[in-house]
mmCIF file of C-alpha atoms in Angstrom:
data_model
loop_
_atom_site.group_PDB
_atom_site.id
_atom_site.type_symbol
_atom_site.label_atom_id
_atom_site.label_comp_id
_atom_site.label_asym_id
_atom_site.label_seq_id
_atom_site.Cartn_x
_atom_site.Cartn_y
_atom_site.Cartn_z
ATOM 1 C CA UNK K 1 -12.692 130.828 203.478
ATOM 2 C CA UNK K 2 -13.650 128.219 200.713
ATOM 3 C CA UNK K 3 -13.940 131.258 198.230
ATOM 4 C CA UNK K 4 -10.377 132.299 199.136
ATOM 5 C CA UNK K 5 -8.897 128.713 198.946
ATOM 6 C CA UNK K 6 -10.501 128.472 195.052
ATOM 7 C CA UNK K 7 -8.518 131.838 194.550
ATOM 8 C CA UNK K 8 -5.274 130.791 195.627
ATOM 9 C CA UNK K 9 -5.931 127.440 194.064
ATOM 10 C CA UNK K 10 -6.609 129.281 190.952
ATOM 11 C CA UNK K 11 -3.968 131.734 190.677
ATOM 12 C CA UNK K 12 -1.736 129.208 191.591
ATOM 13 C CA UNK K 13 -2.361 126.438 188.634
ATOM 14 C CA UNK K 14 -1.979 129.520 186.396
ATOM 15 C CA UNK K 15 1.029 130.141 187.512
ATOM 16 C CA UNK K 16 1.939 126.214 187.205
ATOM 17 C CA UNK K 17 0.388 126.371 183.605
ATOM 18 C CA UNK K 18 2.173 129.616 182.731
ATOM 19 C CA UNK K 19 5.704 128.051 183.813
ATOM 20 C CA UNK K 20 5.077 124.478 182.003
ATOM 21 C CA UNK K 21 3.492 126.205 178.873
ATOM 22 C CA UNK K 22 7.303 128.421 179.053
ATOM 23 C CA UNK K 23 9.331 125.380 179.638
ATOM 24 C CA UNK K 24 7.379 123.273 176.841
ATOM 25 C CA UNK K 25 7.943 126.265 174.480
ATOM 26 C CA UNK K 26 11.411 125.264 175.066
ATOM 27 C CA UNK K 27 12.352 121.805 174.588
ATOM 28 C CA UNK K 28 12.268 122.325 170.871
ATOM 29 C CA UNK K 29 15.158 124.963 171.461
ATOM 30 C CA UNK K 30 18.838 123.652 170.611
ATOM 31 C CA UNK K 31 21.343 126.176 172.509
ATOM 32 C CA UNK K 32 23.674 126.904 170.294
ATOM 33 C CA UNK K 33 26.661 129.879 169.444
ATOM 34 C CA UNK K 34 27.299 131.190 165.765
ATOM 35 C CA UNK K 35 29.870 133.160 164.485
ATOM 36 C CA UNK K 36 29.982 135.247 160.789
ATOM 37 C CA UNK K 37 32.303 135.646 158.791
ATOM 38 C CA UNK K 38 31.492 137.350 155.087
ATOM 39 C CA UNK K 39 29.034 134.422 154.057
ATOM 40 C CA UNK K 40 29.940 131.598 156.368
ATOM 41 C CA UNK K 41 28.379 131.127 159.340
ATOM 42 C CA UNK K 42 30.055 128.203 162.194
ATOM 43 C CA UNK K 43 28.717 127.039 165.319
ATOM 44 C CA UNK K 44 29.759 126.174 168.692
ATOM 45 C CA UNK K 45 27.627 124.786 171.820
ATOM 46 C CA UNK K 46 27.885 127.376 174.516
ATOM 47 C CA UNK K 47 30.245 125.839 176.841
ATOM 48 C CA UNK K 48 32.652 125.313 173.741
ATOM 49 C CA UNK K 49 31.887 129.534 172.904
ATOM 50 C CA UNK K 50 32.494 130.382 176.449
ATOM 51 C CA UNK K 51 36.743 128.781 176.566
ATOM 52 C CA UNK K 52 36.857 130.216 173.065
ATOM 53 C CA UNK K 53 36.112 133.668 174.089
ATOM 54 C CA UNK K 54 38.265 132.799 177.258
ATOM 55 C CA UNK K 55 41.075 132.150 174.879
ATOM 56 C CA UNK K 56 40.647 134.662 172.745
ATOM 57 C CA UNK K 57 40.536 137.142 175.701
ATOM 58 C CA UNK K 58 43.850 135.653 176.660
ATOM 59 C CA UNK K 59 45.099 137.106 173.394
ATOM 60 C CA UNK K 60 43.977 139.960 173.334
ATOM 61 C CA UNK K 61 45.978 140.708 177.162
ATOM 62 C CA UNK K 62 48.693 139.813 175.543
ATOM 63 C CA UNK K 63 48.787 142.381 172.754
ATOM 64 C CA UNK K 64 48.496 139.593 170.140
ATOM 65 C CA UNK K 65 46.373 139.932 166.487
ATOM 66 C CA UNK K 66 43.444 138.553 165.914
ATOM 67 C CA UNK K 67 45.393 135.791 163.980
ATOM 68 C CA UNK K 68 47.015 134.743 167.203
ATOM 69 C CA UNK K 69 43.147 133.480 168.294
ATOM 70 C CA UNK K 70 42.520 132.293 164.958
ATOM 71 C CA UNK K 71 45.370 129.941 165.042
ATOM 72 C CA UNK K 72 44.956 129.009 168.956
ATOM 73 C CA UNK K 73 40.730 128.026 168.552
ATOM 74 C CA UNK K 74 41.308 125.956 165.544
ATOM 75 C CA UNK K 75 43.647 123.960 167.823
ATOM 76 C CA UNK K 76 41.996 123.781 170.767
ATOM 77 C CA UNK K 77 38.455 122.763 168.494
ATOM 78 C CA UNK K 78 41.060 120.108 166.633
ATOM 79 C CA UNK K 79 42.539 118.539 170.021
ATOM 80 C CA UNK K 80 39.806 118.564 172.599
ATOM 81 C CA UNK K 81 36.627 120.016 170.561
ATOM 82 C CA UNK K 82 37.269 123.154 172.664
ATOM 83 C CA UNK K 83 36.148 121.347 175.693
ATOM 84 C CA UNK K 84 38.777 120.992 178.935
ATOM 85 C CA UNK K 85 39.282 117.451 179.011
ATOM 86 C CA UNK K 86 41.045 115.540 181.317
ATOM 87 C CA UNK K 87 42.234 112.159 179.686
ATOM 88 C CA UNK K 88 44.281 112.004 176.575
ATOM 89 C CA UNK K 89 44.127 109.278 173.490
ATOM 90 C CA UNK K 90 46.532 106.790 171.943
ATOM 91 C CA UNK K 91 49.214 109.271 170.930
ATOM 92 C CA UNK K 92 49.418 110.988 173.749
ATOM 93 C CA UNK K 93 48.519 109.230 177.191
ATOM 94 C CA UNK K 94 48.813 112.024 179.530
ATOM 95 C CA UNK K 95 47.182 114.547 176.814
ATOM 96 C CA UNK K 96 44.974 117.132 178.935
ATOM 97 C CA UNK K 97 43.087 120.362 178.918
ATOM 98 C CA UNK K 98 42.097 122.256 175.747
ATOM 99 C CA UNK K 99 45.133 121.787 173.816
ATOM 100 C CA UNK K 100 45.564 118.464 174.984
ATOM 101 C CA UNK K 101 49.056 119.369 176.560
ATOM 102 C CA UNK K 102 51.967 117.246 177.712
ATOM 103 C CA UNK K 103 53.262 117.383 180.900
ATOM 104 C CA UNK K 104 55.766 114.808 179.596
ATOM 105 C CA UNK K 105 56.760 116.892 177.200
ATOM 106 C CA UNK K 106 57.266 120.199 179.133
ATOM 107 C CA UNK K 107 54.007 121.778 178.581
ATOM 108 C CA UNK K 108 53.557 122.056 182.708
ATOM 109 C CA UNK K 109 52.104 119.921 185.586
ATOM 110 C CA UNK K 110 48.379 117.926 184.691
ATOM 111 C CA UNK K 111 46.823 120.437 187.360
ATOM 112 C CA UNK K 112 48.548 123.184 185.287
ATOM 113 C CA UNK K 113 47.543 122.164 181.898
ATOM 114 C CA UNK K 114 44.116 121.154 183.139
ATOM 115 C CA UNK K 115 43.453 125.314 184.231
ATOM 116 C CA UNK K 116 42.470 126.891 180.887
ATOM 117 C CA UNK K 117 43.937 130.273 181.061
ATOM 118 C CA UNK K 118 47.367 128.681 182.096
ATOM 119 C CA UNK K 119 47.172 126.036 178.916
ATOM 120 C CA UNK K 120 45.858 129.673 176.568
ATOM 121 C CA UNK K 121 49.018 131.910 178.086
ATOM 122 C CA UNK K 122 51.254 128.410 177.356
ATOM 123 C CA UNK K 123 50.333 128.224 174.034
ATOM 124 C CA UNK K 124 50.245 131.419 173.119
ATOM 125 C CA UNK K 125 53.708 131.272 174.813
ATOM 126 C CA UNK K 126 54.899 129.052 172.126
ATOM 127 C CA UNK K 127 53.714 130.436 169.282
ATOM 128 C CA UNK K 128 55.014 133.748 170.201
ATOM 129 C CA UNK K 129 58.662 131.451 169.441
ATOM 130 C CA UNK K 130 57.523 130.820 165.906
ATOM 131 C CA UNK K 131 59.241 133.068 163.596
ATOM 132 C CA UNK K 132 56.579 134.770 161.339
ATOM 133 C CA UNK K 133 53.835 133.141 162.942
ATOM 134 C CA UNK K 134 51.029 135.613 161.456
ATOM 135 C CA UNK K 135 51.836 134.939 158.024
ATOM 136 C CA UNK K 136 51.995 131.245 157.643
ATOM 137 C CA UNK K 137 49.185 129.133 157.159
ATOM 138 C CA UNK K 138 47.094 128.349 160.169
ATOM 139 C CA UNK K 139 47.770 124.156 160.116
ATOM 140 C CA UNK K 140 51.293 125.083 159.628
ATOM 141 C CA UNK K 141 51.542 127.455 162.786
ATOM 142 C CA UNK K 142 49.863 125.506 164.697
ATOM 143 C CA UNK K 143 51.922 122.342 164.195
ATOM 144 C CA UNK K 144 54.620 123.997 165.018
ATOM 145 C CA UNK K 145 53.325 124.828 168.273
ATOM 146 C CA UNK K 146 51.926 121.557 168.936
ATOM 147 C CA UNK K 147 54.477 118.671 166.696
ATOM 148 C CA UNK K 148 51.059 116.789 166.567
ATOM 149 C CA UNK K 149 50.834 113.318 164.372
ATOM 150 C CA UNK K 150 47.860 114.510 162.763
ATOM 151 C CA UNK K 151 49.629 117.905 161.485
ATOM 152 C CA UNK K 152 47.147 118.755 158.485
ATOM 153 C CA UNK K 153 43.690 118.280 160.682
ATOM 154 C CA UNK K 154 43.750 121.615 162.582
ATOM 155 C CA UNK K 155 43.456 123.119 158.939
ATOM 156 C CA UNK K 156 39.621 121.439 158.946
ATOM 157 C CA UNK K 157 38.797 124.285 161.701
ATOM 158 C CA UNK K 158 40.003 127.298 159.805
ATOM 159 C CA UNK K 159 36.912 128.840 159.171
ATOM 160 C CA UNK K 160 35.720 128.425 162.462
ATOM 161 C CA UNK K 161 38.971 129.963 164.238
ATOM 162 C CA UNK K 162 38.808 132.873 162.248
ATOM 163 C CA UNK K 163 35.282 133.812 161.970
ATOM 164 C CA UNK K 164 34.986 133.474 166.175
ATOM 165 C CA UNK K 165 37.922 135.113 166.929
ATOM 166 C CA UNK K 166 37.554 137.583 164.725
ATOM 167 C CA UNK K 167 34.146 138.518 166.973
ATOM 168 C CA UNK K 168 35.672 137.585 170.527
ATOM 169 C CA UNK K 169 38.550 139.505 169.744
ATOM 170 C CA UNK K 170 36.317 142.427 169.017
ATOM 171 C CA UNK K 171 37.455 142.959 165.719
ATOM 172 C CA UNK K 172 33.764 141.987 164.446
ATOM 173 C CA UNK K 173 30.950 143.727 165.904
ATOM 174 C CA UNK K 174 27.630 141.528 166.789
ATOM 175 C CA UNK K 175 29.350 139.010 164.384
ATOM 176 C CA UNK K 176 28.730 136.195 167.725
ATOM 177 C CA UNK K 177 24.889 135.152 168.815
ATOM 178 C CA UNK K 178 24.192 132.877 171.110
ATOM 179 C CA UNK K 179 20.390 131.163 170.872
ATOM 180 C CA UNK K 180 19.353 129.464 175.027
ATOM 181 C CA UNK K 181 17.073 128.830 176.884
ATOM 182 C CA UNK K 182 16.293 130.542 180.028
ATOM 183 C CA UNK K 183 17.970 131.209 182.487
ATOM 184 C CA UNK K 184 17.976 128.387 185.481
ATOM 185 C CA UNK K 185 19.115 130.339 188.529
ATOM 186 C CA UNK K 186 19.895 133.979 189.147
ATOM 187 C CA UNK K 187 23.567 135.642 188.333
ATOM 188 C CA UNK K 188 26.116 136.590 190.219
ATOM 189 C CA UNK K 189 27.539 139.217 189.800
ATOM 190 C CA UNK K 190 30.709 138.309 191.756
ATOM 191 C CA UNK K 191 31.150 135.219 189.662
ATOM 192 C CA UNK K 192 30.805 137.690 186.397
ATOM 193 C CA UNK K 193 33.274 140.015 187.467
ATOM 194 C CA UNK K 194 36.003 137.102 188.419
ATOM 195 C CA UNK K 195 35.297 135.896 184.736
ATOM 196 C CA UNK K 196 35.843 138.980 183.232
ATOM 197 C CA UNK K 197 38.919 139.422 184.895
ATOM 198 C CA UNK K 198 40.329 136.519 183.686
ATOM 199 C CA UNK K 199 39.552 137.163 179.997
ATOM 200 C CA UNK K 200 39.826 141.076 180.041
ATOM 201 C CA UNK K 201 41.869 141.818 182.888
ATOM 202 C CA UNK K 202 41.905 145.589 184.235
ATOM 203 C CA UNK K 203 38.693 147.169 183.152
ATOM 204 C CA UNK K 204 37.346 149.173 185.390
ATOM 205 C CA UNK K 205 33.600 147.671 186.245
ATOM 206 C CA UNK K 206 30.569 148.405 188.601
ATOM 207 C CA UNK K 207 27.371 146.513 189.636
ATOM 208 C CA UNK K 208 24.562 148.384 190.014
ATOM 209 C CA UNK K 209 21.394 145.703 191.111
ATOM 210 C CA UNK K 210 21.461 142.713 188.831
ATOM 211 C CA UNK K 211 23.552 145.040 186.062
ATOM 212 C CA UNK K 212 27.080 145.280 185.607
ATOM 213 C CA UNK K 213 28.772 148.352 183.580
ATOM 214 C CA UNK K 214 32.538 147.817 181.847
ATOM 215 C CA UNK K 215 34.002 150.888 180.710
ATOM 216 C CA UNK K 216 35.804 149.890 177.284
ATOM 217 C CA UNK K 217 35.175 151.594 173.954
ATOM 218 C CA UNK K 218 35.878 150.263 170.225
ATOM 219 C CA UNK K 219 37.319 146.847 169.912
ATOM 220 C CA UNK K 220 38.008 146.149 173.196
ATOM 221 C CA UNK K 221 34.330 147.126 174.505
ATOM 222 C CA UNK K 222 32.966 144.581 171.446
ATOM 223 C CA UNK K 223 35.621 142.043 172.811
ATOM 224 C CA UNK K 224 33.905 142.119 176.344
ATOM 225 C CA UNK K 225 30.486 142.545 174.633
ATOM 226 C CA UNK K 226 30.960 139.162 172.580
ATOM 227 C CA UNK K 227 32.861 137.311 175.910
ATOM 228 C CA UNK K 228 29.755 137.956 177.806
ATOM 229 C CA UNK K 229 27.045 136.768 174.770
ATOM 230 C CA UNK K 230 29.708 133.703 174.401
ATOM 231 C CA UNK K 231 29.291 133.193 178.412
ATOM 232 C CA UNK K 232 25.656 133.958 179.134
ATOM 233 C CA UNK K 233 24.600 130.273 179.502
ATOM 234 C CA UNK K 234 27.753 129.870 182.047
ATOM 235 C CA UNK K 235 26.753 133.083 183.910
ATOM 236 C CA UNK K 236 23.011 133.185 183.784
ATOM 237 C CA UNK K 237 22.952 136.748 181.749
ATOM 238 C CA UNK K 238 20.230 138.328 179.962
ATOM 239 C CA UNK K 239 21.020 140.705 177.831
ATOM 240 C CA UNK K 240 24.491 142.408 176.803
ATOM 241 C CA UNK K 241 24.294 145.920 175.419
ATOM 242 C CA UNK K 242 27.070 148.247 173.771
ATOM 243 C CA UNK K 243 27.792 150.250 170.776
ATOM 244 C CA UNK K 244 24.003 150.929 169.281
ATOM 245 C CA UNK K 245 23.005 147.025 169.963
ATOM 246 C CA UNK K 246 21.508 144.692 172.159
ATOM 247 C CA UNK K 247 21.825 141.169 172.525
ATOM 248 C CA UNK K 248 18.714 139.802 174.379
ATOM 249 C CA UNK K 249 18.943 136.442 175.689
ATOM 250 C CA UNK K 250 14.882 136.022 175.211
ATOM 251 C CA UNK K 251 15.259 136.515 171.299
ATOM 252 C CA UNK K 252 18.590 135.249 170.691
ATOM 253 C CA UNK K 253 19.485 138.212 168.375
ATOM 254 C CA UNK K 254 21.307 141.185 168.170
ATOM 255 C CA UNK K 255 18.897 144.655 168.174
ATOM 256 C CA UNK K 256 19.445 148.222 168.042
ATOM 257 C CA UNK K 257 18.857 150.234 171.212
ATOM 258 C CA UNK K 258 20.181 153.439 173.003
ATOM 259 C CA UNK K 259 23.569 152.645 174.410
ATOM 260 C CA UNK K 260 25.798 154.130 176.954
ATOM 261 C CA UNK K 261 28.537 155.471 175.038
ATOM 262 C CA UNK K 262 32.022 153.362 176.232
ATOM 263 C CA UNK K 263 29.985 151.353 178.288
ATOM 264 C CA UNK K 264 29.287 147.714 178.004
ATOM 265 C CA UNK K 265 25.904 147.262 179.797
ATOM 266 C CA UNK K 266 25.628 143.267 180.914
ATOM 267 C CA UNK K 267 22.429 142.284 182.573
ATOM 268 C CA UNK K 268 22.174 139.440 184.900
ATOM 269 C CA UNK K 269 19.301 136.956 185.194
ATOM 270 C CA UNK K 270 17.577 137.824 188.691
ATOM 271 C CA UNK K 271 15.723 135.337 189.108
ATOM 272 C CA UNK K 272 15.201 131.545 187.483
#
């Protein structure tokens, strides 16, 4: 009985040592999303990757270019750092959401304005309204959208509209990589497959164990692809597969590896 007791005793601070050892490995990590463009590389912190791939989704439902995004993330990173905020500033008292919309000014009700993929579909409303939209200069577009007091600052975010929407909108292959740390709790695959529907709407999807398989090929399958890298902190997800590469979660890179063809392959954390 004592013998056993010094097994289980021993197995057990192992285990304890193992899991400490992991989670010391990991305090030096900083979470963190980049996007490339040519030689320029931006960053985001995940939570601010995951609304920009939700509003880049919401661009690509509505049969906009790539531009469209562009223009709409350097706002959003301008007005509320790409973050869903629910106060506003000096200018603009009742300011909310990720565009910091109005609802003195027409832009909807706070609870409205404070969902993000009403405030994306709003904006991209109004942008839709302004002639020639894809050839003028980002700062200009967007002002026109917004009438903001500050109308040359969203041109400061340029870079960093266009080199992540260029990847969330699919038009970039493994351009977005997201560096975490582990997983803390298991996925769900229910709470994956409400996300995707909200950025990709009407792809037909299955969950097979703690995997989830999107049929999309080309630009829309690297679309879904880069929404799920952008949202595997929010959704617990290990590893995101399609066209030739994997994105591992464990590495934080981009790899190749046998593929399903026209399949996006998203794996879910199972356990924490």
């Amino acid at each position: 009985m004592l013998v056993m007791l010094l097994l289980v005793t021993l197995v057990a601070g192992g285990v304890w040592a193992a899991v400490s050892s992991i989670k010391r490995s990991e305090i030096l990590v900083r979470e963190r999303c980049t996007a490339v463009v040519g030689p320029d590389t931006f960053e985001l912190a995940p939570d601010q990757a995951a609304n920009a791939a939700l509003i880049s989704g919401i661009a690509v439902q509505r049969g906009l270019p790539a531009r469209a995004a562009s223009i709409a993330l350097a706002t959003s990173i301008q007005e509320s750092k790409l973050r869903n905020i629910g106060h506003g500033d000096d200018a603009g008292p009742d300011s909310r959401g990720l565009f910091q919309q109005r609802p003195s000014q027409g832009w909807g009700t706070e609870q409205q304005v404070m969902d993000p993929v009403y405030a994306s579909n709003r904006f991209y409303e109004e942008l839709e309204e302004v002639p020639g939209f894809e050839a003028l200069p980002i700062t200009e577009a967007a002002q026109k959208v917004q009438r903001s007091a500050y109308p040359d600052a969203y041109a400061d975010h340029e870079g960093e509209g266009k080199a992540f929407a260029s990847a969330l909108t699919g038009h970039s292959p493994a351009a977005l990589n997201c560096v975490l740390k582990s997983a803390d709790a298991p996925g769900d695959p229910t709470a994956v497959l409400e996300q995707l529907e909200l950025a990709h709407p009407g792809l037909q999807a299955s969950v097979e164990g703690n995997q989830l398989y999107v049929a999309a090929e080309d630009t829309t399958g690297w679309a879904v692809a880069q929404w799920a890298v952008a949202s595997a902190k929010e959704l617990q997800l290990e590893s995101v597969a399609f066209g030739g590469l994997n994105w591992e979660r464990a590495s934080g890179s981009w790899s190749t590896a046998d593929t399903r063809t026209g399949t996006v392959v998203i794996t879910l954390a199972a356990d924490a």
